Amino acid sequence: MNRLPVLVAALLFGPVLSAAAADQTQDAYDEVGAKVHARSGQILRWEKDQAARQQNLDEARRLLRQPLSGRAAVAIALLNNRRLQAALEDAGIALAEFRQAGYLTNPTLSVNPQVPDHSPRSPEWDYGLSTSLLDALFLPLRKTLAAEALEAAKLQVAAEALRLVAEVKSAYYELVAGLQTIDRLQAVAEVFDAALVLAQKQFEAGNITDVNLGLQQIEYSQIRLQLAELDAKQREDHEKLNRLMGLYGPDTVWTAGRTLPKLPDKDPPFEGLETLAVTQRYDLAARRRELQITLQRFGILHRYRFLTALDAGAAGQRNRDGSNQVGPSLSLQLPLFDQGQARIARGAAQLRQAQRNFEDFAIEVRSEVRELRDRLDARRRSVAFYESDLLPFRRRLVNAQLLQYNAMVLSPYELFRTRVEELQAERDYLTALKEYWQARSELERAVGGSFNSAPAAPGQPVLDRK
Amino acid sequence: MVSRRQFLIKGASTAAGLAALGSLSRAESGAAPASPPPAGQDDAAAARRRTDPPGGPGRDYTPVITPNNVTLPFRIVNGVKVFHLTAEPVDHEFAPGLQVQCWGYNGRVHGPTIEAVEGDHVRIYVTNRLPESTAIHWHGLIVPNGMDGVGGLNQKPIQPGETYRYEFTLRQHGTFMYHSHYDDMTQQALGLMGMFVIHPRQPQGPRPDRDFALMLSEWRVDVGTRRPNPIEMTDFNLLTMNARVFPGTEPLVAKLGERVRIRLGNLSAMDHHPIHAHGLAWKVTATDGGPIPESVQIPETTVLVGVGQTRTVEFVADNPGDWAMHCHMSHHTMNQMGHQIPNLIGVNPAGLDQRVRKFLTGYMTMGESGMGEMGGMGMKVPPNSLPMVGAPGKHGYIDMGGMFTIIKIRENLSSYDDPGWYENPPGTLAAAATDDELRRDLGFVPGTAQGSGGSRMQNAPGTGGDGHHHG
């Protein structure tokens, strides 16, 4: 039998192979990390043991000592998010499957002593050794498919990581915008506080009724209530980021940087974005490979439809008198009733299904890119309009009102109200700016994690463009 | 030898000539030359009219002075006093710092004063350069119905670009007015009005040395704008004398001992004005209906001039000084005051200003101790406005505005130009009392404004102030 030397070799070189296998494992995880780094410029490190875990945690804690920036939040999430690490193990699993695909099925040894029920009770021995020839035949094909599957798995995990990156950025912008909004609302509270002080002074001097004073108190209280609500939301946003960054215990106490980045000079151009997405999106590439697997599987199914089982080996008998008879064995499943027509039809349908699903996904990818690019454009125009028109106009209005107040034709309460309206406009501007950045990070994810078609050099930030 | 033709054309200067023409129906104190009837009129109409030779300033009357304005010039054409009024948009200054786009006559707001003599035959051409039709009503004058000037009722309105002719004989004397009577609300609110003074042909009573005409009116010009709002019905913020507000009002100057006449006309949209003068009491000598007989001339220091009325007052300037003359409605002597501001009197602003300046730089609480000196504070206000503005005077800031002017009476005057501020003779100026004076007269020196003890004079025995009963 030709496979025997192979089996012996496997036994002899097992330890060598397992060492090589260990390197291969690290490589698989590292490749995922490299893919993520190529788009995000950030590190994803596999926590294969406690030492690695500690390394990640130490790095995260080092970043947490500074006021949290968007880049730091993403870095910490990539290092620390448990679910991502769980997803990362899909690469390990797929790798194991790949290795499995490279093993020949173990041969089966059967030994069967048979003792007669009468004397002399010396047993007869039946023995045999068999292995699946089909298995050996299909091994290269199996390995090829498993290799594809491994690639697909790595790509999917990388895509998952980039989705997390986008989610973290979005949550970060939400948090920072919330902090700035609280800031503006506190400024509003200051104005209403001053108005209340004035009303109180008027009331003490006997110039207004308690009803008028009450109205001012209500206005002030309502602002205080809004502030409390914003505070609560801000704590929720903080917690959301904690979850995304996988933090717990004392690590959950950190401060965020307090300003949203300014509008960048320009957005990525519309042309080429769709192409960028279809060429560089990892999840699309994974799906492509999965479709390839399905296609190849169908090919194999079609070619070997008649061959469903083929075993070969040797069998022998040791007689009671000590003599042996040994000879080769072969078993073959005959394609009499089932020639694989149904299997082929099913396979064909599944292949077509996989193709349609892939096309659907590709369409969605393209559409998502267009939709998000449009949204980005609209959000930019909104923000720019606030900066160029609305906010300057409100500022001028406050100044003009101040002159009218100086001329004693305007009440100080009206003047205060105009300032409050200016602050409200600033709040609306912050919302628009946050939505711009969120749209931008979504678009970045939708084109595959980076607007640059060339992968970023290690360490070069790809995220914040100021 | 004068030919009959020459006689008829040139007229005669003798009684015989007068009789021949048969044009006069009343006796005259002096021989006045008759003038021929205007061309185109028939003899019956001529007989109805009393055509007198046109009166001349100085000779027949003391010319009226319209502070901040002028008298409408005229020419005599065939014995007729011819005037020309052009109604047009005018860029007008209420006082330095406030320029407003109004509607006026002959480039002025209000229109120039028309001055004539009873018996004059006047012909007034009115050219319309406004963006809408107009007409002129001669307020108080008895004229032929078709000359009365109510658009639609008495005449077709004068379209933009047209020139109409008004012509009538003046049969009264006194203080009258003229104003638009088409779309009155808008056109009067924008300034289309003026004084119409008719001197008597036969003056009665003492001749005034100084004769002034003041047209009272009210406007709404929002701070920072430059056009009056004719829709305003109740909340006017600029009250004017001859379309000017103090400190833009020219003073009325007279020499000590002179007889002064002031003609007041009121064409405000909605408000009467009690015009009060300091340092004198005048007699109301005429209304818009005619002269008041001397025996019933009412003495006043405050004459109420209702909307549509004229009141003529006269007095002898026997009290030297700078005397305020103003509408006594206190809101009518403030410039562009807003009425929507909160009451801050008595409010202690401590701590508030710093709080507010955190979000409004340059803010300052105002009005907590009144509104005096607001104008002098130099706060930045909208351009082209005069909110709360007054003027510096001899003794400090005069925080008056609006319908306020000054009668300046001086013993020695070389001219009637503004003589500056009055020099107070010693002992006649209110000033801070010295401590010696206070101790001598009151028995103690009163404390600061917040008061530490009142004067014992306030609760002297016998006045019942401290609860004592007597008698």
Coordinates of N, CA and C in Angstrom, one line a residue, chain A residues 187 190-195 197-198 201-208 395 398-400 402-416 419 422-423, chain B residues 223-224 336-338 340-352 355-356 358-367 371 374 379-383 387-388:
Chain A
A187 N -24.3 77.5 29.4 CA -24.2 78.9 29.1 C -25.7 79.4 29.1
E190 N -26.9 80.0 32.5 CA -26.3 81.2 33.1 C -27.2 82.4 32.7
V191 N -27.7 82.4 31.5 CA -28.5 83.6 31.0 C -29.8 83.6 31.8
F192 N -30.4 82.4 31.9 CA -31.7 82.3 32.6 C -31.5 82.6 34.1
D193 N -30.4 82.2 34.6 CA -30.1 82.5 36.0 C -30.0 84.0 36.2
A194 N -29.3 84.7 35.2 CA -29.2 86.2 35.3 C -30.6 86.8 35.2
A195 N -31.4 86.3 34.3 CA -32.8 86.8 34.2 C -33.6 86.6 35.5
V197 N -32.3 86.4 38.5 CA -31.8 87.3 39.5 C -32.4 88.7 39.3
L198 N -32.5 89.1 38.0 CA -33.0 90.4 37.7 C -34.5 90.5 38.2
K201 N -34.7 90.7 41.9 CA -34.4 92.1 42.3 C -35.6 93.0 42.1
Q202 N -36.3 92.8 40.9 CA -37.5 93.6 40.6 C -38.6 93.3 41.6
F203 N -38.7 92.0 41.9 CA -39.8 91.6 42.8 C -39.5 92.2 44.2
E204 N -38.2 92.1 44.7 CA -37.9 92.7 46.0 C -38.1 94.2 46.0
A205 N -37.9 94.9 44.9 CA -38.1 96.3 44.9 C -39.6 96.7 44.7
G206 N -40.4 95.6 44.6 CA -41.9 95.9 44.4 C -42.3 96.2 43.0
N207 N -41.5 95.9 42.0 CA -41.8 96.4 40.7 C -42.5 95.4 39.8
I208 N -42.5 94.1 40.2 CA -43.2 93.1 39.4 C -44.0 92.2 40.4
R395 N -24.9 86.2 15.9 CA -23.9 87.1 16.7 C -24.2 88.6 16.4
V398 N -27.3 89.7 18.2 CA -27.1 90.0 19.6 C -26.5 91.4 19.8
N399 N -25.5 91.7 18.9 CA -24.8 93.0 19.0 C -25.8 94.1 18.7
A400 N -26.6 93.9 17.7 CA -27.6 95.0 17.3 C -28.6 95.1 18.4
L402 N -28.1 94.7 21.5 CA -27.5 95.4 22.6 C -27.6 96.9 22.4
L403 N -27.4 97.3 21.2 CA -27.5 98.8 20.9 C -29.0 99.2 21.2
Q404 N -29.9 98.4 20.7 CA -31.3 98.8 21.0 C -31.6 98.8 22.5
Y405 N -31.0 97.9 23.2 CA -31.1 97.9 24.7 C -30.5 99.2 25.3
N406 N -29.3 99.5 24.8 CA -28.6 100.8 25.3 C -29.5 102.0 25.0
A407 N -30.3 101.9 23.9 CA -31.2 103.0 23.6 C -32.5 103.0 24.4
M408 N -32.6 102.0 25.3 CA -33.7 101.8 26.2 C -35.0 101.6 25.4
V409 N -34.9 101.0 24.2 CA -36.2 100.6 23.6 C -36.4 99.1 23.7
L410 N -35.4 98.4 24.3 CA -35.5 96.9 24.4 C -35.3 96.5 25.8
S411 N -36.2 95.6 26.3 CA -36.0 95.1 27.6 C -34.8 94.2 27.8
P412 N -34.1 94.2 28.9 CA -33.0 93.3 29.1 C -33.4 91.8 28.9
Y413 N -34.7 91.5 29.3 CA -35.1 90.1 29.1 C -35.1 89.7 27.6
E414 N -35.5 90.7 26.8 CA -35.5 90.4 25.3 C -34.1 90.2 24.9
L415 N -33.2 91.0 25.4 CA -31.8 90.9 25.0 C -31.2 89.5 25.4
F416 N -31.6 89.1 26.7 CA -31.1 87.8 27.1 C -31.7 86.7 26.2
R419 N -29.7 86.2 23.2 CA -28.4 85.5 23.4 C -28.7 84.0 23.6
E422 N -29.0 82.5 20.3 CA -27.7 82.3 19.7 C -27.1 81.0 20.2
L423 N -27.2 80.8 21.5 CA -26.6 79.6 22.1 C -27.3 78.3 21.6
Chain B
V223 N -36.2 103.4 16.5 CA -34.8 103.6 16.7 C -34.0 102.7 15.7
G224 N -33.1 103.4 14.9 CA -32.4 102.7 13.9 C -33.0 102.6 12.5
Q336 N -37.6 109.3 21.3 CA -37.5 107.9 20.9 C -37.5 107.0 22.1
M337 N -38.3 107.2 23.0 CA -38.3 106.3 24.2 C -39.1 105.1 23.9
G338 N -38.7 103.9 24.4 CA -39.4 102.7 24.2 C -40.3 102.5 25.4
Q340 N -41.7 99.5 26.2 CA -41.8 98.1 26.6 C -40.7 97.7 27.6
I341 N -40.0 98.6 28.2 CA -38.9 98.2 29.0 C -39.4 97.9 30.4
P342 N -38.8 97.0 31.2 CA -39.3 96.7 32.5 C -39.0 97.9 33.5
N343 N -39.7 97.9 34.6 CA -39.5 98.9 35.6 C -38.4 98.5 36.5
L344 N -37.3 99.3 36.5 CA -36.1 98.9 37.3 C -35.9 99.9 38.4
I345 N -36.8 100.8 38.6 CA -36.6 101.8 39.7 C -36.5 101.0 41.0
G346 N -35.4 101.4 41.7 CA -35.3 100.8 43.1 C -34.6 99.5 43.1
V347 N -34.3 98.9 41.9 CA -33.7 97.6 41.8 C -32.2 97.8 42.2
N348 N -31.7 96.9 43.0 CA -30.3 97.0 43.4 C -29.5 96.1 42.4
P349 N -28.7 96.7 41.5 CA -28.1 95.9 40.4 C -26.8 95.2 40.8
A350 N -26.5 95.2 42.1 CA -25.2 94.7 42.6 C -25.1 93.2 42.1
G351 N -24.0 92.9 41.5 CA -23.7 91.5 41.1 C -24.3 91.1 39.8
L352 N -25.4 91.8 39.4 CA -26.0 91.4 38.2 C -25.2 91.7 36.9
R355 N -22.5 89.2 36.3 CA -23.0 88.0 35.8 C -23.4 88.1 34.3
V356 N -24.0 89.2 33.9 CA -24.5 89.3 32.6 C -23.3 89.5 31.6
K358 N -20.7 88.2 31.5 CA -20.0 86.9 31.1 C -20.6 86.4 29.8
F359 N -21.8 86.8 29.5 CA -22.3 86.3 28.2 C -22.7 87.5 27.3
L360 N -22.7 88.7 27.8 CA -23.0 89.9 27.0 C -22.0 91.0 27.3
T361 N -20.9 91.1 26.5 CA -20.0 92.1 26.9 C -20.6 93.5 26.7
G362 N -20.2 94.4 27.5 CA -20.7 95.8 27.4 C -22.1 96.0 28.0
Y363 N -22.6 95.0 28.7 CA -24.0 95.2 29.2 C -23.9 96.0 30.5
M364 N -24.9 96.9 30.7 CA -25.0 97.6 31.9 C -26.5 97.8 32.3
T365 N -26.8 97.5 33.5 CA -28.2 97.8 34.0 C -28.4 99.3 34.0
M366 N -29.6 99.6 33.4 CA -29.9 101.1 33.3 C -31.3 101.3 33.9
G367 N -31.5 102.5 34.4 CA -32.9 102.8 34.8 C -33.2 102.5 36.2
M371 N -34.1 107.9 34.9 CA -33.5 108.0 33.5 C -32.8 109.3 33.2
M374 N -29.3 109.7 30.8 CA -29.2 108.5 29.9 C -28.5 109.0 28.6
M379 N -23.5 105.8 25.7 CA -23.5 104.4 25.3 C -23.8 104.2 23.8
K380 N -23.2 103.1 23.3 CA -23.3 102.9 21.9 C -24.8 102.5 21.6
V381 N -25.4 103.3 20.7 CA -26.8 103.1 20.3 C -26.8 102.9 18.8
P382 N -28.0 102.4 18.3 CA -28.0 102.2 16.8 C -27.8 103.5 16.1
P383 N -27.2 103.5 14.9 CA -27.0 104.7 14.2 C -28.2 105.4 13.8
P387 N -32.1 108.2 21.0 CA -32.9 107.7 22.2 C -32.5 108.5 23.4
M388 N -33.5 109.0 24.1 CA -33.3 109.6 25.4 C -32.4 110.8 25.4

